[in-house]
């Protein structure tokens, strides 16, 4: 719009995409809240899809499931973007959606759990390499079993702390918990 309220010249799509990429997250979200646009939302997807995927993978330890959950999470974020109130950063809001969505999925899966742990030991290579790979697989299996036995919320806290290196303050913000509850 021009200063007189008249529509300005149309911006070519390529120029608009470049402008969208130059916006910070909060500016981009504000634009999306004014006018929802799948291409513009794609900029946010490009910025955050790897992080969301890694969080999903860390919580589920299943690459295909993590891909599916990532797509579901972005669909949910797209549909609910109008509810984002800018009290926190967009990344924190998306992280909270990711955490809650994965946690809900894990809770549902735990109810119908059949305990199939995916193990792929290395079968070729030198004997020493094979031994080390089998030892590593055994340790991973044991760690997986211990993590699996934990309550999904406790498991998520451990993953946030040790895999994602989040601070207590960051975990408090994401989980909306007090400091003592996080510790």
PDB file of N, CA and C in Angstrom, residues 41-139:
ATOM      1  N   UNK A  41       5.388 -19.177   4.507  1.00  0.00           N
ATOM      2  CA  UNK A  41       5.563 -20.125   5.609  1.00  0.00           C
ATOM      3  C   UNK A  41       6.728 -21.064   5.309  1.00  0.00           C
ATOM      4  N   UNK A  42       6.958 -21.332   4.026  1.00  0.00           N
ATOM      5  CA  UNK A  42       8.083 -22.173   3.625  1.00  0.00           C
ATOM      6  C   UNK A  42       9.419 -21.636   4.098  1.00  0.00           C
ATOM      7  N   UNK A  43       9.526 -20.319   4.243  1.00  0.00           N
ATOM      8  CA  UNK A  43      10.763 -19.718   4.765  1.00  0.00           C
ATOM      9  C   UNK A  43      10.982 -20.189   6.200  1.00  0.00           C
ATOM     10  N   UNK A  44       9.917 -20.180   7.000  1.00  0.00           N
ATOM     11  CA  UNK A  44      10.027 -20.678   8.382  1.00  0.00           C
ATOM     12  C   UNK A  44      10.339 -22.170   8.389  1.00  0.00           C
ATOM     13  N   UNK A  45       9.713 -22.907   7.486  1.00  0.00           N
ATOM     14  CA  UNK A  45       9.984 -24.339   7.386  1.00  0.00           C
ATOM     15  C   UNK A  45      11.467 -24.564   7.089  1.00  0.00           C
ATOM     16  N   UNK A  46      12.004 -23.817   6.135  1.00  0.00           N
ATOM     17  CA  UNK A  46      13.421 -23.962   5.789  1.00  0.00           C
ATOM     18  C   UNK A  46      14.323 -23.642   6.975  1.00  0.00           C
ATOM     19  N   UNK A  47      13.946 -22.656   7.762  1.00  0.00           N
ATOM     20  CA  UNK A  47      14.758 -22.255   8.917  1.00  0.00           C
ATOM     21  C   UNK A  47      14.720 -23.288  10.045  1.00  0.00           C
ATOM     22  N   UNK A  48      13.587 -23.934  10.237  1.00  0.00           N
ATOM     23  CA  UNK A  48      13.398 -24.751  11.439  1.00  0.00           C
ATOM     24  C   UNK A  48      13.217 -26.247  11.213  1.00  0.00           C
ATOM     25  N   UNK A  49      13.063 -26.698   9.995  1.00  0.00           N
ATOM     26  CA  UNK A  49      12.737 -28.113   9.782  1.00  0.00           C
ATOM     27  C   UNK A  49      13.820 -29.049  10.304  1.00  0.00           C
ATOM     28  N   UNK A  50      15.082 -28.696  10.125  1.00  0.00           N
ATOM     29  CA  UNK A  50      16.158 -29.568  10.614  1.00  0.00           C
ATOM     30  C   UNK A  50      16.144 -29.647  12.140  1.00  0.00           C
ATOM     31  N   UNK A  51      15.900 -28.528  12.808  1.00  0.00           N
ATOM     32  CA  UNK A  51      15.860 -28.525  14.277  1.00  0.00           C
ATOM     33  C   UNK A  51      14.675 -29.332  14.800  1.00  0.00           C
ATOM     34  N   UNK A  52      13.522 -29.156  14.164  1.00  0.00           N
ATOM     35  CA  UNK A  52      12.333 -29.909  14.578  1.00  0.00           C
ATOM     36  C   UNK A  52      12.566 -31.399  14.341  1.00  0.00           C
ATOM     37  N   UNK A  53      13.131 -31.738  13.181  1.00  0.00           N
ATOM     38  CA  UNK A  53      13.417 -33.141  12.880  1.00  0.00           C
ATOM     39  C   UNK A  53      14.365 -33.737  13.924  1.00  0.00           C
ATOM     40  N   UNK A  54      15.428 -33.017  14.275  1.00  0.00           N
ATOM     41  CA  UNK A  54      16.389 -33.528  15.260  1.00  0.00           C
ATOM     42  C   UNK A  54      15.732 -33.737  16.621  1.00  0.00           C
ATOM     43  N   UNK A  55      14.848 -32.826  17.012  1.00  0.00           N
ATOM     44  CA  UNK A  55      14.133 -32.981  18.280  1.00  0.00           C
ATOM     45  C   UNK A  55      13.244 -34.220  18.231  1.00  0.00           C
ATOM     46  N   UNK A  56      12.522 -34.383  17.127  1.00  0.00           N
ATOM     47  CA  UNK A  56      11.652 -35.559  16.971  1.00  0.00           C
ATOM     48  C   UNK A  56      12.479 -36.840  16.971  1.00  0.00           C
ATOM     49  N   UNK A  57      13.591 -36.820  16.269  1.00  0.00           N
ATOM     50  CA  UNK A  57      14.464 -37.992  16.212  1.00  0.00           C
ATOM     51  C   UNK A  57      15.026 -38.308  17.589  1.00  0.00           C
ATOM     52  N   UNK A  58      15.419 -37.287  18.324  1.00  0.00           N
ATOM     53  CA  UNK A  58      15.938 -37.499  19.673  1.00  0.00           C
ATOM     54  C   UNK A  58      14.907 -38.102  20.608  1.00  0.00           C
ATOM     55  N   UNK A  59      13.666 -37.713  20.441  1.00  0.00           N
ATOM     56  CA  UNK A  59      12.619 -38.225  21.327  1.00  0.00           C
ATOM     57  C   UNK A  59      12.111 -39.592  20.897  1.00  0.00           C
ATOM     58  N   UNK A  60      12.084 -39.868  19.583  1.00  0.00           N
ATOM     59  CA  UNK A  60      11.502 -41.126  19.110  1.00  0.00           C
ATOM     60  C   UNK A  60      12.539 -42.172  18.733  1.00  0.00           C
ATOM     61  N   UNK A  61      13.737 -41.726  18.375  1.00  0.00           N
ATOM     62  CA  UNK A  61      14.821 -42.603  17.904  1.00  0.00           C
ATOM     63  C   UNK A  61      14.375 -43.429  16.688  1.00  0.00           C
ATOM     64  N   UNK A  62      13.523 -42.844  15.858  1.00  0.00           N
ATOM     65  CA  UNK A  62      13.022 -43.508  14.658  1.00  0.00           C
ATOM     66  C   UNK A  62      12.994 -42.467  13.538  1.00  0.00           C
ATOM     67  N   UNK A  63      13.887 -42.627  12.573  1.00  0.00           N
ATOM     68  CA  UNK A  63      14.068 -41.635  11.510  1.00  0.00           C
ATOM     69  C   UNK A  63      12.787 -41.403  10.698  1.00  0.00           C
ATOM     70  N   UNK A  64      12.126 -42.478  10.277  1.00  0.00           N
ATOM     71  CA  UNK A  64      10.910 -42.328   9.474  1.00  0.00           C
ATOM     72  C   UNK A  64       9.790 -41.672  10.276  1.00  0.00           C
ATOM     73  N   UNK A  65       9.640 -42.092  11.517  1.00  0.00           N
ATOM     74  CA  UNK A  65       8.627 -41.495  12.375  1.00  0.00           C
ATOM     75  C   UNK A  65       8.942 -40.016  12.608  1.00  0.00           C
ATOM     76  N   UNK A  66      10.219 -39.701  12.817  1.00  0.00           N
ATOM     77  CA  UNK A  66      10.618 -38.306  13.032  1.00  0.00           C
ATOM     78  C   UNK A  66      10.270 -37.444  11.818  1.00  0.00           C
ATOM     79  N   UNK A  67      10.455 -37.994  10.616  1.00  0.00           N
ATOM     80  CA  UNK A  67      10.073 -37.249   9.401  1.00  0.00           C
ATOM     81  C   UNK A  67       8.571 -36.992   9.385  1.00  0.00           C
ATOM     82  N   UNK A  68       7.786 -38.029   9.685  1.00  0.00           N
ATOM     83  CA  UNK A  68       6.327 -37.879   9.707  1.00  0.00           C
ATOM     84  C   UNK A  68       5.889 -36.856  10.756  1.00  0.00           C
ATOM     85  N   UNK A  69       6.467 -36.959  11.951  1.00  0.00           N
ATOM     86  CA  UNK A  69       6.108 -36.031  13.019  1.00  0.00           C
ATOM     87  C   UNK A  69       6.494 -34.604  12.654  1.00  0.00           C
ATOM     88  N   UNK A  70       7.647 -34.439  12.002  1.00  0.00           N
ATOM     89  CA  UNK A  70       8.087 -33.106  11.581  1.00  0.00           C
ATOM     90  C   UNK A  70       7.054 -32.470  10.656  1.00  0.00           C
ATOM     91  N   UNK A  71       6.583 -33.239   9.693  1.00  0.00           N
ATOM     92  CA  UNK A  71       5.572 -32.707   8.776  1.00  0.00           C
ATOM     93  C   UNK A  71       4.272 -32.385   9.514  1.00  0.00           C
ATOM     94  N   UNK A  72       3.865 -33.264  10.417  1.00  0.00           N
ATOM     95  CA  UNK A  72       2.646 -33.028  11.200  1.00  0.00           C
ATOM     96  C   UNK A  72       2.774 -31.762  12.050  1.00  0.00           C
ATOM     97  N   UNK A  73       3.946 -31.573  12.639  1.00  0.00           N
ATOM     98  CA  UNK A  73       4.185 -30.415  13.508  1.00  0.00           C
ATOM     99  C   UNK A  73       4.106 -29.118  12.707  1.00  0.00           C
ATOM    100  N   UNK A  74       4.701 -29.113  11.523  1.00  0.00           N
ATOM    101  CA  UNK A  74       4.635 -27.893  10.713  1.00  0.00           C
ATOM    102  C   UNK A  74       3.219 -27.627  10.217  1.00  0.00           C
ATOM    103  N   UNK A  75       2.467 -28.665   9.940  1.00  0.00           N
ATOM    104  CA  UNK A  75       1.068 -28.475   9.563  1.00  0.00           C
ATOM    105  C   UNK A  75       0.296 -27.869  10.733  1.00  0.00           C
ATOM    106  N   UNK A  76       0.541 -28.399  11.922  1.00  0.00           N
ATOM    107  CA  UNK A  76      -0.116 -27.876  13.118  1.00  0.00           C
ATOM    108  C   UNK A  76       0.287 -26.421  13.358  1.00  0.00           C
ATOM    109  N   UNK A  77       1.566 -26.109  13.187  1.00  0.00           N
ATOM    110  CA  UNK A  77       2.037 -24.731  13.370  1.00  0.00           C
ATOM    111  C   UNK A  77       1.385 -23.802  12.345  1.00  0.00           C
ATOM    112  N   UNK A  78       1.279 -24.255  11.104  1.00  0.00           N
ATOM    113  CA  UNK A  78       0.664 -23.451  10.042  1.00  0.00           C
ATOM    114  C   UNK A  78      -0.789 -23.140  10.389  1.00  0.00           C
ATOM    115  N   UNK A  79      -1.513 -24.166  10.811  1.00  0.00           N
ATOM    116  CA  UNK A  79      -2.934 -24.004  11.140  1.00  0.00           C
ATOM    117  C   UNK A  79      -3.120 -23.110  12.365  1.00  0.00           C
ATOM    118  N   UNK A  80      -2.203 -23.194  13.327  1.00  0.00           N
ATOM    119  CA  UNK A  80      -2.357 -22.463  14.588  1.00  0.00           C
ATOM    120  C   UNK A  80      -1.537 -21.183  14.671  1.00  0.00           C
ATOM    121  N   UNK A  81      -0.939 -20.762  13.587  1.00  0.00           N
ATOM    122  CA  UNK A  81      -0.072 -19.586  13.622  1.00  0.00           C
ATOM    123  C   UNK A  81      -0.820 -18.340  14.098  1.00  0.00           C
ATOM    124  N   UNK A  82      -2.093 -18.264  13.823  1.00  0.00           N
ATOM    125  CA  UNK A  82      -2.891 -17.130  14.292  1.00  0.00           C
ATOM    126  C   UNK A  82      -2.956 -17.042  15.806  1.00  0.00           C
ATOM    127  N   UNK A  83      -2.716 -18.142  16.496  1.00  0.00           N
ATOM    128  CA  UNK A  83      -2.752 -18.170  17.959  1.00  0.00           C
ATOM    129  C   UNK A  83      -1.425 -17.740  18.586  1.00  0.00           C
ATOM    130  N   UNK A  84      -0.374 -17.638  17.767  1.00  0.00           N
ATOM    131  CA  UNK A  84       0.925 -17.205  18.295  1.00  0.00           C
ATOM    132  C   UNK A  84       0.794 -15.756  18.751  1.00  0.00           C
ATOM    133  N   UNK A  85       1.112 -15.485  20.025  1.00  0.00           N
ATOM    134  CA  UNK A  85       0.850 -14.165  20.602  1.00  0.00           C
ATOM    135  C   UNK A  85       2.098 -13.302  20.789  1.00  0.00           C
ATOM    136  N   UNK A  86       3.232 -13.746  20.321  1.00  0.00           N
ATOM    137  CA  UNK A  86       4.485 -12.974  20.350  1.00  0.00           C
ATOM    138  C   UNK A  86       5.002 -12.723  21.771  1.00  0.00           C
ATOM    139  N   UNK A  87       4.497 -13.442  22.780  1.00  0.00           N
ATOM    140  CA  UNK A  87       5.047 -13.297  24.132  1.00  0.00           C
ATOM    141  C   UNK A  87       6.397 -13.980  24.245  1.00  0.00           C
ATOM    142  N   UNK A  88       6.617 -14.972  23.418  1.00  0.00           N
ATOM    143  CA  UNK A  88       7.913 -15.645  23.368  1.00  0.00           C
ATOM    144  C   UNK A  88       8.394 -15.593  21.927  1.00  0.00           C
ATOM    145  N   UNK A  89       9.600 -16.063  21.707  1.00  0.00           N
ATOM    146  CA  UNK A  89      10.117 -16.115  20.343  1.00  0.00           C
ATOM    147  C   UNK A  89       9.382 -17.208  19.573  1.00  0.00           C
ATOM    148  N   UNK A  90       9.315 -17.042  18.262  1.00  0.00           N
ATOM    149  CA  UNK A  90       8.663 -18.047  17.426  1.00  0.00           C
ATOM    150  C   UNK A  90       9.327 -19.408  17.617  1.00  0.00           C
ATOM    151  N   UNK A  91      10.661 -19.432  17.676  1.00  0.00           N
ATOM    152  CA  UNK A  91      11.384 -20.696  17.836  1.00  0.00           C
ATOM    153  C   UNK A  91      10.998 -21.417  19.117  1.00  0.00           C
ATOM    154  N   UNK A  92      10.793 -20.671  20.176  1.00  0.00           N
ATOM    155  CA  UNK A  92      10.374 -21.269  21.449  1.00  0.00           C
ATOM    156  C   UNK A  92       8.968 -21.831  21.330  1.00  0.00           C
ATOM    157  N   UNK A  93       8.080 -21.098  20.683  1.00  0.00           N
ATOM    158  CA  UNK A  93       6.703 -21.558  20.459  1.00  0.00           C
ATOM    159  C   UNK A  93       6.698 -22.842  19.637  1.00  0.00           C
ATOM    160  N   UNK A  94       7.478 -22.872  18.568  1.00  0.00           N
ATOM    161  CA  UNK A  94       7.552 -24.058  17.714  1.00  0.00           C
ATOM    162  C   UNK A  94       8.181 -25.226  18.472  1.00  0.00           C
ATOM    163  N   UNK A  95       9.190 -24.941  19.284  1.00  0.00           N
ATOM    164  CA  UNK A  95       9.830 -25.986  20.086  1.00  0.00           C
ATOM    165  C   UNK A  95       8.815 -26.593  21.049  1.00  0.00           C
ATOM    166  N   UNK A  96       7.987 -25.751  21.642  1.00  0.00           N
ATOM    167  CA  UNK A  96       6.972 -26.241  22.580  1.00  0.00           C
ATOM    168  C   UNK A  96       5.960 -27.130  21.854  1.00  0.00           C
ATOM    169  N   UNK A  97       5.548 -26.725  20.658  1.00  0.00           N
ATOM    170  CA  UNK A  97       4.640 -27.561  19.860  1.00  0.00           C
ATOM    171  C   UNK A  97       5.309 -28.897  19.562  1.00  0.00           C
ATOM    172  N   UNK A  98       6.577 -28.840  19.174  1.00  0.00           N
ATOM    173  CA  UNK A  98       7.327 -30.051  18.837  1.00  0.00           C
ATOM    174  C   UNK A  98       7.408 -30.985  20.037  1.00  0.00           C
ATOM    175  N   UNK A  99       7.822 -30.442  21.163  1.00  0.00           N
ATOM    176  CA  UNK A  99       7.952 -31.235  22.383  1.00  0.00           C
ATOM    177  C   UNK A  99       6.613 -31.873  22.752  1.00  0.00           C
ATOM    178  N   UNK A 100       5.558 -31.076  22.798  1.00  0.00           N
ATOM    179  CA  UNK A 100       4.247 -31.597  23.198  1.00  0.00           C
ATOM    180  C   UNK A 100       3.705 -32.618  22.201  1.00  0.00           C
ATOM    181  N   UNK A 101       3.894 -32.370  20.921  1.00  0.00           N
ATOM    182  CA  UNK A 101       3.397 -33.291  19.898  1.00  0.00           C
ATOM    183  C   UNK A 101       4.121 -34.637  20.000  1.00  0.00           C
ATOM    184  N   UNK A 102       5.443 -34.580  20.132  1.00  0.00           N
ATOM    185  CA  UNK A 102       6.215 -35.826  20.266  1.00  0.00           C
ATOM    186  C   UNK A 102       5.862 -36.546  21.559  1.00  0.00           C
ATOM    187  N   UNK A 103       5.716 -35.796  22.635  1.00  0.00           N
ATOM    188  CA  UNK A 103       5.365 -36.397  23.923  1.00  0.00           C
ATOM    189  C   UNK A 103       3.997 -37.070  23.844  1.00  0.00           C
ATOM    190  N   UNK A 104       3.033 -36.417  23.217  1.00  0.00           N
ATOM    191  CA  UNK A 104       1.713 -37.035  23.034  1.00  0.00           C
ATOM    192  C   UNK A 104       1.826 -38.320  22.228  1.00  0.00           C
ATOM    193  N   UNK A 105       2.628 -38.281  21.168  1.00  0.00           N
ATOM    194  CA  UNK A 105       2.810 -39.476  20.346  1.00  0.00           C
ATOM    195  C   UNK A 105       3.443 -40.606  21.170  1.00  0.00           C
ATOM    196  N   UNK A 106       4.462 -40.271  21.963  1.00  0.00           N
ATOM    197  CA  UNK A 106       5.128 -41.295  22.778  1.00  0.00           C
ATOM    198  C   UNK A 106       4.178 -41.888  23.814  1.00  0.00           C
ATOM    199  N   UNK A 107       3.353 -41.046  24.408  1.00  0.00           N
ATOM    200  CA  UNK A 107       2.391 -41.550  25.393  1.00  0.00           C
ATOM    201  C   UNK A 107       1.408 -42.522  24.748  1.00  0.00           C
ATOM    202  N   UNK A 108       0.921 -42.158  23.560  1.00  0.00           N
ATOM    203  CA  UNK A 108      -0.006 -43.045  22.853  1.00  0.00           C
ATOM    204  C   UNK A 108       0.688 -44.349  22.473  1.00  0.00           C
ATOM    205  N   UNK A 109       1.922 -44.240  22.011  1.00  0.00           N
ATOM    206  CA  UNK A 109       2.672 -45.430  21.611  1.00  0.00           C
ATOM    207  C   UNK A 109       2.980 -46.306  22.822  1.00  0.00           C
ATOM    208  N   UNK A 110       3.232 -45.670  23.968  1.00  0.00           N
ATOM    209  CA  UNK A 110       3.546 -46.435  25.176  1.00  0.00           C
ATOM    210  C   UNK A 110       2.341 -47.270  25.609  1.00  0.00           C
ATOM    211  N   UNK A 111       1.149 -46.754  25.367  1.00  0.00           N
ATOM    212  CA  UNK A 111      -0.065 -47.497  25.722  1.00  0.00           C
ATOM    213  C   UNK A 111      -0.205 -48.763  24.892  1.00  0.00           C
ATOM    214  N   UNK A 112       0.229 -48.706  23.652  1.00  0.00           N
ATOM    215  CA  UNK A 112       0.089 -49.871  22.771  1.00  0.00           C
ATOM    216  C   UNK A 112       1.450 -50.478  22.429  1.00  0.00           C
ATOM    217  N   UNK A 113       2.394 -50.273  23.314  1.00  0.00           N
ATOM    218  CA  UNK A 113       3.783 -50.661  23.104  1.00  0.00           C
ATOM    219  C   UNK A 113       3.959 -52.161  22.903  1.00  0.00           C
ATOM    220  N   UNK A 114       4.781 -52.515  21.953  1.00  0.00           N
ATOM    221  CA  UNK A 114       5.152 -53.906  21.733  1.00  0.00           C
ATOM    222  C   UNK A 114       6.648 -54.107  21.891  1.00  0.00           C
ATOM    223  N   UNK A 115       7.327 -53.035  22.332  1.00  0.00           N
ATOM    224  CA  UNK A 115       8.770 -53.074  22.603  1.00  0.00           C
ATOM    225  C   UNK A 115       9.598 -53.671  21.473  1.00  0.00           C
ATOM    226  N   UNK A 116       9.567 -53.064  20.305  1.00  0.00           N
ATOM    227  CA  UNK A 116      10.523 -53.560  19.329  1.00  0.00           C
ATOM    228  C   UNK A 116      11.626 -52.529  19.147  1.00  0.00           C
ATOM    229  N   UNK A 117      12.788 -52.913  19.644  1.00  0.00           N
ATOM    230  CA  UNK A 117      13.971 -52.061  19.576  1.00  0.00           C
ATOM    231  C   UNK A 117      14.690 -52.360  18.278  1.00  0.00           C
ATOM    232  N   UNK A 118      14.946 -51.329  17.543  1.00  0.00           N
ATOM    233  CA  UNK A 118      15.575 -51.441  16.232  1.00  0.00           C
ATOM    234  C   UNK A 118      17.090 -51.543  16.411  1.00  0.00           C
ATOM    235  N   UNK A 119      17.646 -52.692  16.047  1.00  0.00           N
ATOM    236  CA  UNK A 119      19.093 -52.889  16.189  1.00  0.00           C
ATOM    237  C   UNK A 119      19.661 -53.360  14.859  1.00  0.00           C
ATOM    238  N   UNK A 120      20.698 -52.712  14.412  1.00  0.00           N
ATOM    239  CA  UNK A 120      21.356 -53.057  13.153  1.00  0.00           C
ATOM    240  C   UNK A 120      22.851 -53.227  13.396  1.00  0.00           C
ATOM    241  N   UNK A 121      23.281 -54.370  13.913  1.00  0.00           N
ATOM    242  CA  UNK A 121      24.712 -54.530  14.153  1.00  0.00           C
ATOM    243  C   UNK A 121      25.480 -54.599  12.831  1.00  0.00           C
ATOM    244  N   UNK A 122      26.679 -54.117  12.864  1.00  0.00           N
ATOM    245  CA  UNK A 122      27.548 -54.151  11.690  1.00  0.00           C
ATOM    246  C   UNK A 122      28.043 -55.577  11.501  1.00  0.00           C
ATOM    247  N   UNK A 123      27.926 -56.124  10.272  1.00  0.00           N
ATOM    248  CA  UNK A 123      28.283 -57.520  10.054  1.00  0.00           C
ATOM    249  C   UNK A 123      29.518 -57.698   9.193  1.00  0.00           C
ATOM    250  N   UNK A 124      30.031 -56.627   8.630  1.00  0.00           N
ATOM    251  CA  UNK A 124      31.222 -56.788   7.822  1.00  0.00           C
ATOM    252  C   UNK A 124      32.316 -55.856   8.322  1.00  0.00           C
ATOM    253  N   UNK A 125      33.524 -56.078   7.868  1.00  0.00           N
ATOM    254  CA  UNK A 125      34.656 -55.306   8.332  1.00  0.00           C
ATOM    255  C   UNK A 125      35.597 -56.190   9.119  1.00  0.00           C
ATOM    256  N   UNK A 126      36.608 -55.602   9.668  1.00  0.00           N
ATOM    257  CA  UNK A 126      37.584 -56.344  10.461  1.00  0.00           C
ATOM    258  C   UNK A 126      36.970 -56.805  11.774  1.00  0.00           C
ATOM    259  N   UNK A 127      37.542 -57.857  12.344  1.00  0.00           N
ATOM    260  CA  UNK A 127      37.011 -58.424  13.588  1.00  0.00           C
ATOM    261  C   UNK A 127      36.988 -57.379  14.703  1.00  0.00           C
ATOM    262  N   UNK A 128      38.036 -56.586  14.802  1.00  0.00           N
ATOM    263  CA  UNK A 128      38.097 -55.569  15.853  1.00  0.00           C
ATOM    264  C   UNK A 128      37.018 -54.507  15.642  1.00  0.00           C
ATOM    265  N   UNK A 129      36.855 -54.080  14.405  1.00  0.00           N
ATOM    266  CA  UNK A 129      35.811 -53.107  14.094  1.00  0.00           C
ATOM    267  C   UNK A 129      34.436 -53.690  14.390  1.00  0.00           C
ATOM    268  N   UNK A 130      34.263 -54.957  14.061  1.00  0.00           N
ATOM    269  CA  UNK A 130      32.987 -55.625  14.306  1.00  0.00           C
ATOM    270  C   UNK A 130      32.731 -55.713  15.812  1.00  0.00           C
ATOM    271  N   UNK A 131      33.776 -56.050  16.578  1.00  0.00           N
ATOM    272  CA  UNK A 131      33.641 -56.136  18.024  1.00  0.00           C
ATOM    273  C   UNK A 131      33.246 -54.771  18.601  1.00  0.00           C
ATOM    274  N   UNK A 132      33.936 -53.719  18.155  1.00  0.00           N
ATOM    275  CA  UNK A 132      33.622 -52.377  18.652  1.00  0.00           C
ATOM    276  C   UNK A 132      32.210 -51.960  18.262  1.00  0.00           C
ATOM    277  N   UNK A 133      31.811 -52.302  17.054  1.00  0.00           N
ATOM    278  CA  UNK A 133      30.462 -51.966  16.601  1.00  0.00           C
ATOM    279  C   UNK A 133      29.418 -52.717  17.420  1.00  0.00           C
ATOM    280  N   UNK A 134      29.677 -53.994  17.705  1.00  0.00           N
ATOM    281  CA  UNK A 134      28.740 -54.776  18.509  1.00  0.00           C
ATOM    282  C   UNK A 134      28.675 -54.246  19.934  1.00  0.00           C
ATOM    283  N   UNK A 135      29.834 -53.856  20.469  1.00  0.00           N
ATOM    284  CA  UNK A 135      29.872 -53.287  21.811  1.00  0.00           C
ATOM    285  C   UNK A 135      29.098 -51.969  21.850  1.00  0.00           C
ATOM    286  N   UNK A 136      29.307 -51.148  20.839  1.00  0.00           N
ATOM    287  CA  UNK A 136      28.586 -49.883  20.749  1.00  0.00           C
ATOM    288  C   UNK A 136      27.083 -50.125  20.604  1.00  0.00           C
ATOM    289  N   UNK A 137      26.704 -51.094  19.784  1.00  0.00           N
ATOM    290  CA  UNK A 137      25.287 -51.426  19.602  1.00  0.00           C
ATOM    291  C   UNK A 137      24.680 -51.921  20.915  1.00  0.00           C
ATOM    292  N   UNK A 138      25.439 -52.731  21.663  1.00  0.00           N
ATOM    293  CA  UNK A 138      24.958 -53.232  22.947  1.00  0.00           C
ATOM    294  C   UNK A 138      24.754 -52.079  23.927  1.00  0.00           C
ATOM    295  N   UNK A 139      25.731 -51.168  23.961  1.00  0.00           N
ATOM    296  CA  UNK A 139      25.589 -50.006  24.845  1.00  0.00           C
ATOM    297  C   UNK A 139      24.396 -49.153  24.430  1.00  0.00           C
TER     298      UNK A 139
END
